[in-house]
Coordinates of C-alpha atoms in Angstrom, one line a residue:
Chain A
M2 CA 4.8 -31.5 30.3
T3 CA 3.3 -28.6 28.4
D4 CA 5.1 -25.3 28.4
P5 CA 3.4 -22.9 30.9
L6 CA 3.3 -20.2 28.2
I7 CA 1.3 -22.6 25.9
D8 CA -1.1 -23.3 28.8
L9 CA -1.5 -19.7 29.5
W10 CA -2.2 -18.9 25.9
T11 CA -4.7 -21.7 25.2
D12 CA -6.7 -22.1 28.4
E13 CA -8.9 -19.0 27.9
E14 CA -12.5 -20.0 27.5
E15 CA -14.6 -18.3 24.8
A16 CA -17.7 -19.0 22.8
P17 CA -17.0 -21.3 19.8
L18 CA -16.8 -19.5 16.4
T19 CA -19.5 -21.7 15.0
E20 CA -21.9 -20.1 17.5
T21 CA -20.9 -16.5 17.0
I22 CA -20.4 -16.5 13.2
D23 CA -22.8 -17.5 10.4
L24 CA -20.6 -19.8 8.4
S25 CA -23.1 -20.0 5.5
A26 CA -22.9 -16.3 5.2
I27 CA -19.1 -16.4 5.2
A28 CA -19.1 -19.0 2.4
Q29 CA -21.6 -17.0 0.4
R30 CA -19.5 -13.8 0.8
A31 CA -16.4 -15.6 -0.2
E32 CA -18.1 -16.8 -3.4
E33 CA -19.8 -13.5 -4.2
F34 CA -16.5 -11.6 -3.8
E35 CA -14.9 -13.6 -6.5
V36 CA -17.9 -13.3 -8.8
V37 CA -18.2 -9.5 -8.3
L38 CA -14.5 -9.0 -9.0
D39 CA -14.7 -11.2 -12.1
R40 CA -17.8 -9.4 -13.3
R41 CA -16.2 -5.9 -12.8
N42 CA -13.2 -6.9 -14.8
R43 CA -15.3 -8.3 -17.6
R44 CA -17.5 -5.3 -17.7
E45 CA -14.6 -2.9 -18.1
I46 CA -13.3 -5.0 -21.0
W47 CA -16.7 -5.2 -22.6
I48 CA -17.2 -1.4 -22.3
G49 CA -13.8 -0.9 -24.0
G50 CA -14.7 -3.3 -26.8
A51 CA -18.2 -1.7 -27.3
L52 CA -16.6 1.7 -27.5
A53 CA -14.1 0.4 -30.1
V54 CA -17.0 -0.9 -32.2
F55 CA -19.0 2.4 -31.8
F56 CA -16.1 4.6 -32.9
S57 CA -15.3 2.3 -35.8
V58 CA -18.9 2.8 -37.0
V59 CA -18.5 6.5 -36.5
A60 CA -15.2 6.5 -38.4
V61 CA -16.7 4.7 -41.4
W62 CA -19.9 6.8 -41.4
S63 CA -17.9 10.0 -41.2
M64 CA -15.5 9.0 -44.0
L65 CA -18.4 8.1 -46.2
D66 CA -20.0 11.5 -45.4
G67 CA -16.8 13.3 -46.3
M68 CA -15.9 14.4 -42.7
A69 CA -12.3 13.4 -42.8
A70 CA -11.3 14.8 -39.3
F71 CA -14.2 13.0 -37.6
G72 CA -13.3 9.8 -39.5
L73 CA -9.7 9.9 -38.6
G74 CA -10.5 10.8 -34.9
G75 CA -13.0 7.9 -34.8
A76 CA -10.5 5.5 -36.2
L77 CA -7.9 6.5 -33.7
L78 CA -10.3 6.3 -30.9
A79 CA -11.5 2.9 -32.0
T80 CA -7.9 1.7 -32.1
G81 CA -7.2 3.3 -28.7
C82 CA -10.3 1.7 -27.0
A83 CA -9.5 -1.7 -28.5
F84 CA -5.9 -1.4 -27.3
V85 CA -6.9 -0.4 -23.8
A86 CA -9.5 -3.2 -23.6
R87 CA -6.8 -5.7 -24.7
Q88 CA -4.4 -4.3 -22.1
M89 CA -7.0 -4.6 -19.4
H90 CA -7.6 -8.2 -20.4
T91 CA -4.0 -9.2 -20.3
R92 CA -2.6 -6.9 -17.6
G93 CA -5.7 -7.0 -15.3
R94 CA -4.9 -10.6 -14.2
A95 CA -2.4 -9.9 -11.4
P96 CA -0.6 -12.9 -9.9
K97 CA -2.4 -14.0 -6.7
S98 CA -0.7 -15.1 -3.5
D99 CA -1.9 -18.4 -2.2
P100 CA -2.5 -18.5 1.6
T101 CA -2.0 -22.2 1.7
Q102 CA 1.8 -21.8 0.8
S103 CA 4.4 -21.6 3.5
T104 CA 4.7 -18.1 5.0
R105 CA 8.0 -17.5 3.3
D106 CA 6.6 -18.4 -0.2
F107 CA 3.4 -16.6 0.5
L108 CA 5.2 -13.3 1.5
A109 CA 7.4 -13.6 -1.6
S110 CA 4.3 -14.0 -3.9
H111 CA 2.5 -11.3 -2.0
R112 CA 5.4 -9.0 -2.6
A113 CA 5.3 -9.8 -6.4
E114 CA 1.6 -9.2 -6.4
L115 CA 2.1 -5.7 -4.8
Q116 CA 4.9 -4.9 -7.2
Y117 CA 2.8 -5.9 -10.1
Q118 CA 0.0 -3.6 -9.0
I119 CA 2.4 -0.7 -8.5
D120 CA 3.9 -1.2 -11.9
L121 CA 0.5 -1.4 -13.5
L122 CA -0.9 1.8 -11.9
D123 CA 2.4 3.6 -12.3
S124 CA 2.3 3.1 -16.1
V125 CA -1.3 4.0 -16.5
A126 CA -0.3 7.1 -18.6
V127 CA 1.4 4.8 -21.1
W128 CA -1.1 1.9 -21.5
Y129 CA -4.4 3.7 -20.7
L130 CA -4.2 7.5 -21.3
A131 CA -1.7 7.7 -24.2
P132 CA -3.6 5.4 -26.5
L133 CA -6.8 7.4 -26.1
A134 CA -5.3 10.9 -26.3
P135 CA -4.6 11.2 -30.1
G136 CA -8.1 10.0 -30.9
L137 CA -9.8 12.3 -28.4
L138 CA -7.8 15.3 -29.7
V139 CA -8.3 14.6 -33.4
F140 CA -12.0 13.8 -32.9
S141 CA -12.8 16.9 -30.8
L142 CA -10.4 19.5 -32.3
G143 CA -9.8 18.1 -35.8
P144 CA -12.8 19.6 -37.6
M145 CA -12.0 23.1 -36.2
A146 CA -8.2 22.7 -37.1
L147 CA -9.2 21.7 -40.6
R148 CA -11.4 24.7 -41.1
L149 CA -8.6 26.9 -39.8
L150 CA -6.1 25.4 -42.2
E151 CA -8.6 25.9 -45.1
G152 CA -9.0 29.5 -44.0
R153 CA -12.7 29.0 -43.1
A154 CA -12.4 29.8 -39.4
D155 CA -11.1 32.7 -37.4
V156 CA -8.0 32.0 -35.1
G157 CA -9.6 33.6 -32.1
V158 CA -12.7 31.5 -32.5
A159 CA -10.6 28.4 -33.0
V160 CA -8.6 29.1 -29.8
A161 CA -11.8 29.9 -27.8
T162 CA -13.3 26.6 -29.0
A163 CA -10.1 24.5 -28.4
L164 CA -9.2 25.9 -25.0
P165 CA -12.1 24.6 -22.9
I166 CA -11.8 21.2 -24.6
L167 CA -8.1 21.1 -23.8
V168 CA -8.8 22.2 -20.2
V169 CA -11.4 19.5 -19.7
F170 CA -9.1 16.8 -21.2
G171 CA -6.2 18.1 -19.1
L172 CA -8.2 18.0 -15.9
T173 CA -9.7 14.6 -16.6
F174 CA -6.3 13.0 -17.5
G175 CA -4.7 14.8 -14.5
A176 CA -7.4 13.5 -12.2
V177 CA -6.9 9.9 -13.4
L178 CA -3.1 10.2 -13.0
W179 CA -3.5 11.8 -9.5
L180 CA -5.9 9.0 -8.3
N181 CA -3.5 6.4 -9.6
K182 CA -0.5 8.1 -7.9
Q183 CA -2.4 8.0 -4.6
A184 CA -3.1 4.3 -5.0
V185 CA 0.5 3.7 -5.8
K186 CA 1.5 5.6 -2.7
G187 CA -0.6 3.3 -0.5
L188 CA 0.7 0.2 -2.2
R189 CA 4.3 1.4 -1.8
A190 CA 3.7 2.0 1.9
E191 CA 2.3 -1.6 2.1
L192 CA 5.4 -2.9 0.3
A193 CA 7.7 -1.0 2.7
A194 CA 5.8 -2.5 5.7
L195 CA 6.2 -5.9 4.1
D196 CA 9.9 -5.4 3.5
S197 CA 10.7 -4.0 6.9
G198 CA 9.0 -6.8 8.7
G199 CA 9.5 -9.6 6.2
E200 CA 13.3 -9.9 6.2
D201 CA 13.2 -12.5 9.0
V202 CA 11.1 -14.9 7.0
A203 CA 12.8 -14.0 3.7
G204 CA 16.0 -15.6 5.0
G205 CA 16.4 -19.0 5.8
Chain B
M37 CA -16.0 -35.8 13.6
T38 CA -13.7 -33.4 11.8
T39 CA -11.8 -36.2 10.1
T40 CA -15.0 -37.9 8.9
A41 CA -16.5 -34.7 7.6
L42 CA -13.2 -33.9 5.7
Q43 CA -12.9 -37.4 4.3
T44 CA -16.5 -37.3 3.1
W45 CA -15.8 -34.0 1.4
L46 CA -12.6 -35.2 -0.1
R47 CA -14.4 -38.2 -1.5
T48 CA -17.6 -36.7 -2.8
R49 CA -16.6 -33.0 -3.5
A50 CA -20.4 -32.3 -3.1
E51 CA -21.4 -28.7 -2.2
S52 CA -23.3 -29.9 0.9
D53 CA -20.3 -31.9 2.1
R54 CA -18.1 -28.8 1.6
H55 CA -20.3 -26.9 4.0
A56 CA -20.1 -29.7 6.5
A57 CA -16.3 -29.9 6.2
F58 CA -16.0 -26.2 6.6
E59 CA -18.1 -26.3 9.8
A60 CA -16.1 -29.2 11.1
I61 CA -12.8 -27.3 10.5
V62 CA -14.2 -24.2 12.3
S63 CA -15.5 -26.3 15.2
A64 CA -12.1 -28.0 15.6
W65 CA -9.8 -25.0 15.1
G66 CA -12.0 -22.0 15.6
A67 CA -10.4 -21.2 18.9
A68 CA -7.0 -21.3 17.4
I69 CA -8.1 -19.0 14.6
R70 CA -9.6 -16.6 17.1
R71 CA -6.4 -16.6 19.2
T72 CA -4.2 -16.1 16.1
C73 CA -6.3 -13.1 15.1
R74 CA -6.1 -11.7 18.6
G75 CA -2.3 -12.1 18.5
F76 CA -2.1 -10.1 15.3
E77 CA -4.7 -7.4 15.9
R78 CA -5.3 -5.3 19.0
A79 CA -8.7 -3.8 18.3
E80 CA -11.7 -6.1 18.7
A81 CA -13.3 -4.9 15.5
R82 CA -10.2 -5.6 13.5
Q83 CA -9.9 -9.0 15.1
D84 CA -13.5 -9.8 14.0
E85 CA -12.7 -8.5 10.5
L86 CA -9.6 -10.7 10.4
V87 CA -11.4 -13.8 11.6
Q88 CA -13.9 -13.4 8.8
E89 CA -11.1 -12.9 6.2
V90 CA -9.4 -16.1 7.5
L91 CA -12.7 -18.0 7.3
M92 CA -13.3 -16.8 3.7
N93 CA -9.9 -17.9 2.7
I94 CA -10.4 -21.3 4.3
W95 CA -13.6 -21.7 2.4
R96 CA -12.0 -20.7 -0.9
A97 CA -9.0 -23.0 -0.3
L98 CA -11.0 -26.0 0.8
P99 CA -10.9 -27.7 -2.7
G100 CA -7.1 -27.7 -2.4
L101 CA -7.0 -29.5 0.9
V102 CA -5.2 -32.8 0.4
S103 CA -5.8 -34.9 3.6
P104 CA -7.6 -34.5 7.0
E105 CA -4.3 -35.3 8.7
S106 CA -2.7 -32.1 7.4
A107 CA -5.7 -30.0 8.1
R108 CA -4.5 -28.4 11.4
S109 CA -1.3 -27.0 9.9
W110 CA -3.2 -26.1 6.7
V111 CA -5.7 -24.0 8.7
L112 CA -3.0 -22.3 10.7
R113 CA -1.0 -21.6 7.6
I114 CA -4.0 -19.9 6.0
A115 CA -4.7 -18.0 9.3
H116 CA -1.2 -16.7 9.6
N117 CA -0.7 -15.8 6.0
T118 CA -4.0 -14.0 6.0
A119 CA -3.1 -12.2 9.2
L120 CA 0.4 -11.2 8.0
K121 CA -1.1 -9.7 4.8
H122 CA -3.8 -8.0 6.9
V123 CA -1.5 -6.3 9.4
R124 CA 0.9 -5.2 6.7
H125 CA -2.0 -3.9 4.6
H126 CA -3.2 -1.8 7.5
A127 CA 0.2 -1.0 9.0
P128 CA 0.9 2.3 7.2
R129 CA -2.5 3.7 8.4
R130 CA -2.3 3.0 12.1
R131 CA 1.0 4.0 13.6
M132 CA -0.7 5.6 16.6
E133 CA -2.9 2.6 17.7
S134 CA -2.6 2.1 21.4
E135 CA -1.0 -0.9 23.0
V136 CA -2.8 -3.6 25.0
D137 CA -3.9 -2.1 28.3
V138 CA -3.4 -4.9 30.8
E139 CA -5.5 -3.2 33.6
S140 CA -8.5 -2.7 31.3
V141 CA -8.4 -6.4 30.4
V142 CA -8.5 -7.6 34.0
H143 CA -11.0 -4.9 35.1
G144 CA -14.2 -6.5 36.4
L145 CA -12.9 -10.1 36.7
Q146 CA -13.2 -12.1 39.8
E147 CA -10.1 -12.1 42.1
V148 CA -9.3 -15.8 41.4
V149 CA -8.9 -15.3 37.7
V150 CA -7.4 -11.8 37.8
D151 CA -3.8 -13.1 38.2
R152 CA -4.2 -15.5 35.2
A153 CA -5.9 -12.9 33.1
R154 CA -3.3 -10.3 33.9
K155 CA -0.5 -12.7 32.9
R156 CA -2.3 -13.5 29.7
A157 CA -2.8 -9.8 28.9
R158 CA 1.0 -9.3 29.5
L159 CA 1.8 -12.2 27.2
H160 CA -0.6 -10.7 24.7
A161 CA 1.1 -7.3 25.0
A162 CA 4.5 -8.8 24.6
I163 CA 3.5 -10.8 21.5
Q164 CA 2.0 -7.6 20.0
Q165 CA 5.4 -5.9 20.3
L166 CA 7.2 -8.5 18.2
P167 CA 7.7 -8.0 14.4
P168 CA 4.9 -9.7 12.4
A169 CA 7.1 -12.7 11.3
D170 CA 8.3 -13.4 14.8
R171 CA 4.8 -13.0 16.1
S172 CA 3.6 -15.5 13.6
L173 CA 6.3 -18.0 14.8
V174 CA 5.5 -17.6 18.4
L175 CA 1.8 -17.8 17.9
L176 CA 2.2 -21.1 15.9
W177 CA 4.4 -22.5 18.7
L178 CA 1.8 -21.4 21.3
E179 CA -0.8 -23.4 19.3
G180 CA 1.3 -26.5 20.0
L181 CA 3.0 -27.0 16.6
D182 CA 6.3 -28.9 16.9
H183 CA 9.6 -27.7 15.3
H184 CA 9.0 -29.8 12.2
E185 CA 5.5 -28.4 11.7
L186 CA 6.7 -24.9 12.4
A187 CA 9.4 -25.2 9.7
D188 CA 6.8 -26.5 7.3
V189 CA 4.3 -23.7 7.9
S190 CA 6.8 -20.8 8.1
G191 CA 9.2 -22.0 5.3
L192 CA 12.2 -21.6 7.6
S193 CA 14.7 -24.3 8.3
P194 CA 14.2 -26.4 11.5
T195 CA 17.5 -25.1 12.9
N196 CA 16.5 -21.5 12.3
V197 CA 13.1 -22.2 13.9
R198 CA 14.8 -23.6 17.0
T199 CA 17.2 -20.7 17.4
R200 CA 14.6 -18.0 16.9
L201 CA 12.0 -19.7 19.1
S202 CA 14.5 -20.1 22.0
R203 CA 15.3 -16.4 21.7
L204 CA 11.6 -15.5 21.5
R205 CA 10.5 -17.7 24.4
A206 CA 13.2 -16.1 26.6
R207 CA 11.8 -12.7 25.7
L208 CA 8.2 -13.6 26.5
T209 CA 9.2 -15.2 29.8
R210 CA 11.1 -12.1 30.7
A211 CA 8.0 -10.0 29.8
L212 CA 6.0 -12.1 32.2
G213 CA 8.4 -11.4 35.0
G214 CA 10.1 -14.8 35.0
T215 CA 13.7 -15.9 34.3
P216 CA 14.3 -17.6 30.9

């Protein structure tokens, strides 16, 4: 005899899913989602690589033309872009939880996935912003600093030139950090929800 | 029909057979998927969103399906894992969501089915109040999985499944006004 609760739960009549949902569209969306994600990741890596090449050319051209500060800044930026592109390539592949696993294993791998994303976003200042900062500063402020050292520029003019550039950099970097902190906050809340409700499947 | 379509897909791995296998799975266990999503999500829009997410995961995971015999627990495993991830992803943003309103569920129904619908709505409300992992276990049991299958899908030991289920069944029976 079936349990009355099971009867109660399963005897409700409703339209079959095959009639209410377009399964071809679902399959297409599932495929497209993967393609779009993959394409976005590749695009970011390619942009980083292209910028590295561009600044390498700028560095060589500037050195040959006797513009040492531009040359050094270009070389630092090229190195920074190449480093960031490499980091995106290696760190961008977060471990994925497989929904065909048992719930216990799935939640454990989902937890690892969330923790990985948190660590990645939390350390964005180290692997994304820090490698670009020296190149950006030398490239934009180097020529003026050099003129100042050589006594060919007035201090007031140098400060007036440098200040807006530093403010723009500060705001841009600050915005990137703030956005990442917000994303981390959301992921931490998700992790907390997982931990608070997951202890009963985490045990045995 | 489901077994034949799945066997054909497992043999040929052709794209057209994959679509046929997918349709066969949804025909056979679509109602269970729908009920699972209803058990995890209160709002109808979120239920629909979850159903689609489950179906997309089934489509993606199809190449990994080993045998037609294991398809039912495979489908339910995907549905439950997707639902658990889904509710926890949205949990921090909807603390204030209202509970199941039993009277609004039965409103407009014929007298003969009102009692049954009211009971089902109470069962639904009681399930919604369980922590996600317990909810998952109860919903799998309500879909007719035995203790062995429940242990396999949840990753818990059979003894643990039996103990928890007995406690949860008593709780649900009490919620429906009966004695455990």
